[in-house]
PDB file of N, CA and C and ligand atoms in Angstrom:
ATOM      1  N   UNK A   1     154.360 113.197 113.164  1.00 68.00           N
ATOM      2  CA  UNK A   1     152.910 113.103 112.941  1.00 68.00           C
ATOM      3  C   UNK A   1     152.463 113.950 111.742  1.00 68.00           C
ATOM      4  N   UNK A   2     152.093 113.051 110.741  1.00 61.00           N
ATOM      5  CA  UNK A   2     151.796 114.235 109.480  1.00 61.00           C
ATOM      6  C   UNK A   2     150.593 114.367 109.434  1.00 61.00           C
ATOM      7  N   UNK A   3     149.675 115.323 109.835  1.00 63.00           N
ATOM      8  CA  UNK A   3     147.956 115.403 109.648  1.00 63.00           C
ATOM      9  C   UNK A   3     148.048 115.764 108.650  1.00 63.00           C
ATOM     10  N   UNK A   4     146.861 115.862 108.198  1.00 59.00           N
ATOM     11  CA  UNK A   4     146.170 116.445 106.580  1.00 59.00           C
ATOM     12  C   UNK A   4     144.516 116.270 107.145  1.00 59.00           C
ATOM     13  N   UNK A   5     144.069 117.060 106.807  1.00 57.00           N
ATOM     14  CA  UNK A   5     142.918 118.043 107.752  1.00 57.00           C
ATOM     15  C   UNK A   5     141.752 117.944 106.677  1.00 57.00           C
ATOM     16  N   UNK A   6     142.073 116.934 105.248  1.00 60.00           N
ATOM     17  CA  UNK A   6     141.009 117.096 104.188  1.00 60.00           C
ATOM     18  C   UNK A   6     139.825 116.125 104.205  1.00 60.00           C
ATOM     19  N   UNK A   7     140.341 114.884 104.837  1.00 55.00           N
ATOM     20  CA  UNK A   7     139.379 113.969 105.060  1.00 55.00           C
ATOM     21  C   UNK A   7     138.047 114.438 105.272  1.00 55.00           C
ATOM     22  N   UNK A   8     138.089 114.991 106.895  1.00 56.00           N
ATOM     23  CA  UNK A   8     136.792 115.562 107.408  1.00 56.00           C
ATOM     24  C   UNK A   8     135.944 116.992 106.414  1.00 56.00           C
ATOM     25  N   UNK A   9     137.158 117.529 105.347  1.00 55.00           N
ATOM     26  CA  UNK A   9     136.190 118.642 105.259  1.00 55.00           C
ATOM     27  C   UNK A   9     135.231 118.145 104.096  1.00 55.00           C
ATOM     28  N   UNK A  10     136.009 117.144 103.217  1.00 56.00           N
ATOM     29  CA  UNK A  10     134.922 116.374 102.256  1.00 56.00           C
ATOM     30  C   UNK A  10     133.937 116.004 102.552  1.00 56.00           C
ATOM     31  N   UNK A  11     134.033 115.289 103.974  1.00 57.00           N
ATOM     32  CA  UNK A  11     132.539 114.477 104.387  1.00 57.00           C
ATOM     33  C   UNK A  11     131.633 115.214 104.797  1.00 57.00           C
ATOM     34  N   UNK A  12     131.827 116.761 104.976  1.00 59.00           N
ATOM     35  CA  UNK A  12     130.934 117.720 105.445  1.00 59.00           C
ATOM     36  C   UNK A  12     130.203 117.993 104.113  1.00 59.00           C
ATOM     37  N   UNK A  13     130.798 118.001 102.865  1.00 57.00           N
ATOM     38  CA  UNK A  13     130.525 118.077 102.071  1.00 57.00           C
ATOM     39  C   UNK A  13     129.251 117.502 100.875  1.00 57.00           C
ATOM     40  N   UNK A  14     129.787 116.192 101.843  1.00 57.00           N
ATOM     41  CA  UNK A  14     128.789 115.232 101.399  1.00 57.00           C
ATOM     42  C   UNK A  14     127.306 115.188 101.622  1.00 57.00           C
ATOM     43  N   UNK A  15     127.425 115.524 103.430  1.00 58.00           N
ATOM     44  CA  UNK A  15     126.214 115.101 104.212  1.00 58.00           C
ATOM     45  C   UNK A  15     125.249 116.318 104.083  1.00 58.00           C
ATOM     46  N   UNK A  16     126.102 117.617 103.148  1.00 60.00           N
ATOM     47  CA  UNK A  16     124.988 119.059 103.205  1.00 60.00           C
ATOM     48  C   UNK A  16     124.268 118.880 101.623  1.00 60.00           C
ATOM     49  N   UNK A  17     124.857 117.859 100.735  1.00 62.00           N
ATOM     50  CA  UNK A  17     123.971 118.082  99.364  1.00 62.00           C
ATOM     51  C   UNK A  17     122.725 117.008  99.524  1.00 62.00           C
ATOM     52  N   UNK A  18     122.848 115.713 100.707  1.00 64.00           N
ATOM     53  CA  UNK A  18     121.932 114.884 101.193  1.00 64.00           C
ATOM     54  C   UNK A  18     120.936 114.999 101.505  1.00 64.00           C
ATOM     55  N   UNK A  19     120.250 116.084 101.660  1.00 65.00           N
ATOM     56  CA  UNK A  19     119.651 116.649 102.512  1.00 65.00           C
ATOM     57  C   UNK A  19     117.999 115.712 102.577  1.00 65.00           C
ATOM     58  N   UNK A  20     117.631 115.207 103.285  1.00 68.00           N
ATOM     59  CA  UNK A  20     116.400 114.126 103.617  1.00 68.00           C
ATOM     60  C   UNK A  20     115.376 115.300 103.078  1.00 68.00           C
ATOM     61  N   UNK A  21     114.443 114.886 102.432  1.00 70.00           N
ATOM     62  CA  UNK A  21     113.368 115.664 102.096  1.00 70.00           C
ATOM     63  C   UNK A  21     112.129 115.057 103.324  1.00 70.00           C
ATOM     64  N   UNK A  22     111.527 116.355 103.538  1.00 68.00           N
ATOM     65  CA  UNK A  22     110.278 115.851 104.708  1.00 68.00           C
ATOM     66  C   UNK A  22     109.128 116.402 103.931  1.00 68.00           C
ATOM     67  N   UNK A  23     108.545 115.036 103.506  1.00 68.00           N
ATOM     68  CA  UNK A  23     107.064 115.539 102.619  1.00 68.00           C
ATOM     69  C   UNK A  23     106.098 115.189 103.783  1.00 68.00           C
ATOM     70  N   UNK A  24     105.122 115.835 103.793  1.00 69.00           N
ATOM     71  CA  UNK A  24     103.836 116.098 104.561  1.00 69.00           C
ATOM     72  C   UNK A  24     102.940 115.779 103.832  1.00 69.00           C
ATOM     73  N   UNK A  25     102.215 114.500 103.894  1.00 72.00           N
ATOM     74  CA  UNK A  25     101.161 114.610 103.592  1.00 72.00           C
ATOM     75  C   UNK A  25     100.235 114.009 104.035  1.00 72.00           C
ATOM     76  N   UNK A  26      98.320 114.378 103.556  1.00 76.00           N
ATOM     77  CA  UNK A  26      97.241 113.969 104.476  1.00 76.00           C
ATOM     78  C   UNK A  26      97.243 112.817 103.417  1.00 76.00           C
ATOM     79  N   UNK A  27      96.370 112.090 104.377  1.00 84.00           N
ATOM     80  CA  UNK A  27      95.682 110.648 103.870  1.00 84.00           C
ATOM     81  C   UNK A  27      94.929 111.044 103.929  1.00 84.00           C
ATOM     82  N   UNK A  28      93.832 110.579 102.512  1.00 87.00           N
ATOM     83  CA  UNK A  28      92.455 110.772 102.449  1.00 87.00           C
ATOM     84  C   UNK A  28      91.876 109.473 102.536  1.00 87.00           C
ATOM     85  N   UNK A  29      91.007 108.905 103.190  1.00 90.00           N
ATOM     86  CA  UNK A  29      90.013 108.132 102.885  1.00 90.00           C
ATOM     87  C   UNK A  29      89.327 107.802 101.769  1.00 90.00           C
ATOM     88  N   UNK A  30      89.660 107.672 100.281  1.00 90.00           N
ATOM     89  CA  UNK A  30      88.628 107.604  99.288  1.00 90.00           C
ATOM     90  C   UNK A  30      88.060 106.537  98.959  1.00 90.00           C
ATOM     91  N   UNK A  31      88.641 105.511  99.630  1.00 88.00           N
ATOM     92  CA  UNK A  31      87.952 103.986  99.152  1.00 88.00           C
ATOM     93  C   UNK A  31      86.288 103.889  99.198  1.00 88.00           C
ATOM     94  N   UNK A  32      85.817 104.472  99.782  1.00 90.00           N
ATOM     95  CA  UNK A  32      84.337 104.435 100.054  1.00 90.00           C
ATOM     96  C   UNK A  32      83.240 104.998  99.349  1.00 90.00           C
ATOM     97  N   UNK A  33      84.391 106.166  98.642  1.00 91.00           N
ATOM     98  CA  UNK A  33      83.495 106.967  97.289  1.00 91.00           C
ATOM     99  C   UNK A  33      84.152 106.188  95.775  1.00 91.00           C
ATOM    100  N   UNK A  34      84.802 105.287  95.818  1.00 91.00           N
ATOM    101  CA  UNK A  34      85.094 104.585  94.856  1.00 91.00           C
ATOM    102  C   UNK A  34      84.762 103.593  94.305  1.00 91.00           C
ATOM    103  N   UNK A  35      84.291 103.012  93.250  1.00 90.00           N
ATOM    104  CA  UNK A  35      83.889 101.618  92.783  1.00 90.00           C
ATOM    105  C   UNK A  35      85.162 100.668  92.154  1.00 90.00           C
ATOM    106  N   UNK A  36      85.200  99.494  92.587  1.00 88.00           N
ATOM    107  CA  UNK A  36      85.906  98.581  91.813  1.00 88.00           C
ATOM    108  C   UNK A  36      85.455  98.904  90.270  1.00 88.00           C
ATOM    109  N   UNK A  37      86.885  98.518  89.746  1.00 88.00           N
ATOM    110  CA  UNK A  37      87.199  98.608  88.351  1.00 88.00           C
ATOM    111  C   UNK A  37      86.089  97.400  87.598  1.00 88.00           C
ATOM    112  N   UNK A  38      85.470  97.473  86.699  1.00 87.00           N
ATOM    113  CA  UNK A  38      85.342  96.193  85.944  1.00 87.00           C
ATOM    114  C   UNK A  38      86.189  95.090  85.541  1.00 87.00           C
ATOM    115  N   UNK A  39      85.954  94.398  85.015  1.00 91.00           N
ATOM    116  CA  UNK A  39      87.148  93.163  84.574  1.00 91.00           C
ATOM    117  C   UNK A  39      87.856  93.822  83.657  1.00 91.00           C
ATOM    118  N   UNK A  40      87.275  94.554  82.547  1.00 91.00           N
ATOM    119  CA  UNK A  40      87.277  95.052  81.721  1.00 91.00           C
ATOM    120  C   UNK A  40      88.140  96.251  81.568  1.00 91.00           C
ATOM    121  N   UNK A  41      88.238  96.839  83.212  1.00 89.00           N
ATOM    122  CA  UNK A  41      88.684  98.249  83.109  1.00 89.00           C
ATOM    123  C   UNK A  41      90.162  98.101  83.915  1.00 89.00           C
ATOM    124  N   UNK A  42      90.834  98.794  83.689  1.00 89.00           N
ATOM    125  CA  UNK A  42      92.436  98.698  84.567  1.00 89.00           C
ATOM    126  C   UNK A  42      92.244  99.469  85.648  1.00 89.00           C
ATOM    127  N   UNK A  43      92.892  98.958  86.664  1.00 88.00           N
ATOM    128  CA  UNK A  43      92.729  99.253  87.844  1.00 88.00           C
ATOM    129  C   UNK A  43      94.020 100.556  87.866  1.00 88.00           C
ATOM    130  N   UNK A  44      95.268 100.307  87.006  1.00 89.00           N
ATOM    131  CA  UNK A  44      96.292 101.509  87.206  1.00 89.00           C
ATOM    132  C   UNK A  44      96.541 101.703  86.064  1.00 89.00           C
ATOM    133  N   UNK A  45      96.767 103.097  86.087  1.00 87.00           N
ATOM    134  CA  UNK A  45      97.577 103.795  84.544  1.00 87.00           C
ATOM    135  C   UNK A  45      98.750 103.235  84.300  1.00 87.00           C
ATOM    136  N   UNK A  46      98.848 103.126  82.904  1.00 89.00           N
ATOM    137  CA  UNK A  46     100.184 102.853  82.144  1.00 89.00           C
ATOM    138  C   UNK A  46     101.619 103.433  83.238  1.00 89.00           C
ATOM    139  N   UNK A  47     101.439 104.492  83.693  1.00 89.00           N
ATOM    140  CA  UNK A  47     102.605 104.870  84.668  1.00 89.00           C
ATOM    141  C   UNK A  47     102.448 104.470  86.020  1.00 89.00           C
ATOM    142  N   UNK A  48     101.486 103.712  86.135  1.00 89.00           N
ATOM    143  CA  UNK A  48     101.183 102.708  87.475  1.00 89.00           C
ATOM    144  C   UNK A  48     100.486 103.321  88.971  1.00 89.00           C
ATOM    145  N   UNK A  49     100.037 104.252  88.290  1.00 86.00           N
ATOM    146  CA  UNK A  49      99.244 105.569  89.030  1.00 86.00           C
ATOM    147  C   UNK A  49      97.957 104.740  89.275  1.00 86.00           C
ATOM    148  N   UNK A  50      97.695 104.694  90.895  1.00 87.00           N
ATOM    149  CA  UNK A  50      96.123 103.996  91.197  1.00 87.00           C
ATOM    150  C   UNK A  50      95.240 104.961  89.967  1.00 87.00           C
ATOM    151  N   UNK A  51      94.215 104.053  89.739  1.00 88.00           N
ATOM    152  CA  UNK A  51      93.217 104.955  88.841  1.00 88.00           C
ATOM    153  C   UNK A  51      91.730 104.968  90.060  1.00 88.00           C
ATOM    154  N   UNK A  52      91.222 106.100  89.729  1.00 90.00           N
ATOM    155  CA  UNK A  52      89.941 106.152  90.635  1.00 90.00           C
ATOM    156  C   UNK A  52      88.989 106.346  90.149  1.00 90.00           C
ATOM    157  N   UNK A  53      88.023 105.189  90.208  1.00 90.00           N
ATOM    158  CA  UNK A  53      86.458 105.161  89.354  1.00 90.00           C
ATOM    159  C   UNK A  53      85.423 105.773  90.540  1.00 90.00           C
ATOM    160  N   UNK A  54      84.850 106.692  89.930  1.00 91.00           N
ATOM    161  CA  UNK A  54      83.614 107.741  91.417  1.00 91.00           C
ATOM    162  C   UNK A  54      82.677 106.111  91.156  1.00 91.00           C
ATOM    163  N   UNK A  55      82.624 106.070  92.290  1.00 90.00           N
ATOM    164  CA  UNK A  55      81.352 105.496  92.483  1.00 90.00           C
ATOM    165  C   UNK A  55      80.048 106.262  93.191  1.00 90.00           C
ATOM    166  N   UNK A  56      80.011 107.159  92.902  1.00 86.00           N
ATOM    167  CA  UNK A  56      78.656 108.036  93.054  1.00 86.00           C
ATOM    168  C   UNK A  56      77.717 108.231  91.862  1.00 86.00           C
ATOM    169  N   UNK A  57      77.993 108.055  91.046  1.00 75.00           N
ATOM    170  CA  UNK A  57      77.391 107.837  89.599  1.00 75.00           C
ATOM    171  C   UNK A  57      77.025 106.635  88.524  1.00 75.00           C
ATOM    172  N   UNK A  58      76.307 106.707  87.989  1.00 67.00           N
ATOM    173  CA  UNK A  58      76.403 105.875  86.733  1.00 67.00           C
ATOM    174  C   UNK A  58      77.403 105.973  85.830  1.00 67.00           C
ATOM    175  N   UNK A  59      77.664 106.986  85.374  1.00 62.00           N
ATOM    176  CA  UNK A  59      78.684 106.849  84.072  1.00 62.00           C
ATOM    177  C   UNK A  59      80.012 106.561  84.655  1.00 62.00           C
ATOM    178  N   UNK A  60      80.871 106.672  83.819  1.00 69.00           N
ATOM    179  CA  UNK A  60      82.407 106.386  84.173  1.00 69.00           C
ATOM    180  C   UNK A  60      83.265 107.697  84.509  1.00 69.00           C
ATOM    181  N   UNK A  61      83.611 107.985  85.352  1.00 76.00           N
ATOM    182  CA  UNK A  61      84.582 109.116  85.680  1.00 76.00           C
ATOM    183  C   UNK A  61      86.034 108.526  86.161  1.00 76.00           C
ATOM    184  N   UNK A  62      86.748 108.393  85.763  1.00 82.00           N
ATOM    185  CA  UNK A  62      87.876 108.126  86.191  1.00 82.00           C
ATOM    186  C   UNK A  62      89.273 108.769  86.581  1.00 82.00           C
ATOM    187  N   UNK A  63      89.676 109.277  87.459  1.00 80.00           N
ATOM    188  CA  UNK A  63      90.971 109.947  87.486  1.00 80.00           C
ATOM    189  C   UNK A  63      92.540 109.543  87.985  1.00 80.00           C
ATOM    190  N   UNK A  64      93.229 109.516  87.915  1.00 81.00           N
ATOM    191  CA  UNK A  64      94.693 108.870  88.290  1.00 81.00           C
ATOM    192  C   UNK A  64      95.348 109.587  89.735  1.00 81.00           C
ATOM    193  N   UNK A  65      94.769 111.327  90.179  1.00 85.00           N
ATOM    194  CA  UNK A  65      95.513 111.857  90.977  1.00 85.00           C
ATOM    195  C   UNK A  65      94.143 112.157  91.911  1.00 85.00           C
ATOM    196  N   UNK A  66      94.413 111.844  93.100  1.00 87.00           N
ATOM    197  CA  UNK A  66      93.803 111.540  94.640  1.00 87.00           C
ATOM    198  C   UNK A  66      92.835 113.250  94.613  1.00 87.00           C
ATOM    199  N   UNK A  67      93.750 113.902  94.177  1.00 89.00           N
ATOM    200  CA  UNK A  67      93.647 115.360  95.029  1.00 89.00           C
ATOM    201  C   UNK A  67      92.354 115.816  93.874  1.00 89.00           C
ATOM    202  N   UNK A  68      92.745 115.749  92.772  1.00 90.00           N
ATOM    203  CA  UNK A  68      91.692 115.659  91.793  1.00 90.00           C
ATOM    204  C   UNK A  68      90.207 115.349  91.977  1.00 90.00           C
ATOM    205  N   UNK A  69      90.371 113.782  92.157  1.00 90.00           N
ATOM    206  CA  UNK A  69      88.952 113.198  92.422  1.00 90.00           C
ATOM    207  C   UNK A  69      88.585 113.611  93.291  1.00 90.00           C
ATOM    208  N   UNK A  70      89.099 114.034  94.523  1.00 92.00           N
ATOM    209  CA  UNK A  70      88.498 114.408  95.658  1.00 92.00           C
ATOM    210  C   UNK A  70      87.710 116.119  95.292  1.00 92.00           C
ATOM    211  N   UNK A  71      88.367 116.353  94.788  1.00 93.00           N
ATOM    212  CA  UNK A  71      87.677 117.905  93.800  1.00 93.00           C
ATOM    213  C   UNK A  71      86.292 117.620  93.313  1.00 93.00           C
ATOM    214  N   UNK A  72      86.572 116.584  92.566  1.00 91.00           N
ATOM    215  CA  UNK A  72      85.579 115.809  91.931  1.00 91.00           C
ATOM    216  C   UNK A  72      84.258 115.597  93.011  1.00 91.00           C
ATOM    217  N   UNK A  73      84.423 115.082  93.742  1.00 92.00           N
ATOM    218  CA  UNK A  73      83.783 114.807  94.993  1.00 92.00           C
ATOM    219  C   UNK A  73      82.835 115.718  95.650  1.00 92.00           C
ATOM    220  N   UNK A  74      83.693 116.979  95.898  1.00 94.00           N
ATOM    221  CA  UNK A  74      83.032 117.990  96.229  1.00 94.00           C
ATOM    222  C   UNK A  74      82.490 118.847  95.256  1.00 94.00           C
ATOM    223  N   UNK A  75      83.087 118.999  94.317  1.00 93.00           N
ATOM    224  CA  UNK A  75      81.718 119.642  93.498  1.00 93.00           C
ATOM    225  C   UNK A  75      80.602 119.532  92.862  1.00 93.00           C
ATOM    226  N   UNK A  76      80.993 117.753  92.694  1.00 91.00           N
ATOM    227  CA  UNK A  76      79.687 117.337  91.771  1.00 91.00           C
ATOM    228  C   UNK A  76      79.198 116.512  92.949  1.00 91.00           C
ATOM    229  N   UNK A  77      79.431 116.424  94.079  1.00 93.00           N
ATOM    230  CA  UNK A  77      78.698 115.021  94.787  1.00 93.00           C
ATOM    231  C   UNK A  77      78.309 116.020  96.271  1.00 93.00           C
ATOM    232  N   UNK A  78      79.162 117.131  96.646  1.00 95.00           N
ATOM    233  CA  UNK A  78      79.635 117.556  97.462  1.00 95.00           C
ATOM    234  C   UNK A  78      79.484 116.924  98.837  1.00 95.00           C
ATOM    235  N   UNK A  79      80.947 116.078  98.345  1.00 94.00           N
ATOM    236  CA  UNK A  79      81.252 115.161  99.522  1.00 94.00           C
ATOM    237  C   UNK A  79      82.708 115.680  99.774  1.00 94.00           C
ATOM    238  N   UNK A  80      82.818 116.135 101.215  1.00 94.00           N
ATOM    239  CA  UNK A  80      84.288 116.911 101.306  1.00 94.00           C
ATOM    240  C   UNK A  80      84.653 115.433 102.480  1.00 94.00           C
ATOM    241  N   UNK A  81      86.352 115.244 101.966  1.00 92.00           N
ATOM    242  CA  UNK A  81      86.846 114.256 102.135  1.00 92.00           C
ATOM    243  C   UNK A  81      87.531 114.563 103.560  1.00 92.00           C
ATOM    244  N   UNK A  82      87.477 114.416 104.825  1.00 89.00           N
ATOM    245  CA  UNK A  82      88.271 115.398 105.406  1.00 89.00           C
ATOM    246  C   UNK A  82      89.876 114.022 105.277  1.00 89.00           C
ATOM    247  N   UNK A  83      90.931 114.843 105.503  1.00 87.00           N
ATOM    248  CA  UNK A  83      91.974 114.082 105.855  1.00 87.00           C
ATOM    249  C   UNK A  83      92.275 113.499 107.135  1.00 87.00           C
ATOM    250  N   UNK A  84      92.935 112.114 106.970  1.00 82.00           N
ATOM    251  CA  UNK A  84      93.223 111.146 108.065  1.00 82.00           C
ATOM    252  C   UNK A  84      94.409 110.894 108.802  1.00 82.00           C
ATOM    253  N   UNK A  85      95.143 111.261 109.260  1.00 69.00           N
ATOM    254  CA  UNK A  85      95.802 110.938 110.032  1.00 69.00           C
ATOM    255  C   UNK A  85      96.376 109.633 110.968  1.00 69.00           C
ATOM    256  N   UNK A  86      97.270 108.683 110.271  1.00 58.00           N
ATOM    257  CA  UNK A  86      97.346 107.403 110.800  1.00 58.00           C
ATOM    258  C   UNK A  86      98.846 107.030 111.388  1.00 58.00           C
TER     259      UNK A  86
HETATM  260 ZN1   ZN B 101      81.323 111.398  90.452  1.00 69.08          ZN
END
């Protein structure tokens, strides 16, 4: 019986650089403080990032990152977004 004992220590090897990442994160609700895009206007950035038009205003504010606009939200509208859980 010839063992060789290397098999198993590789695969240990393998399964510790794998390591599953556990991201946490809240859902915000923002659809409701948002306006559809115009025809005119793109709905996502060139890097395919939702874009977010405030719809609390007249002019155009637009931002690409969630956490941002929601900043946005509360300081100029002060509308605090709470997070959702689904
Ligand atoms: Zn706004």
């Amino acid at each position: 019986m010839g063992e060789s004992g290397d098999s198993t220590a590789s695969n240990d090897l393998v399964r510790r650089t794998s390591r599953p990442k556990k991201k946490r994160q809240n859902r915000y609700e923002l659809r409701p403080y948002t306006r559809k895009p115009a025809s005119y206007e793109p709905s996502r950035a060139p890097d395919n990032n939702v874009l977010f038009y405030c719809g609390q205003e007249g002019y155009n504010w637009v931002h690409q990152v969630a956490s941002n606009f929601r900043k946005h939200l509360k300081s100029k509208h002060d509308i605090d977004v709470k997070p959702t859980w689904s």
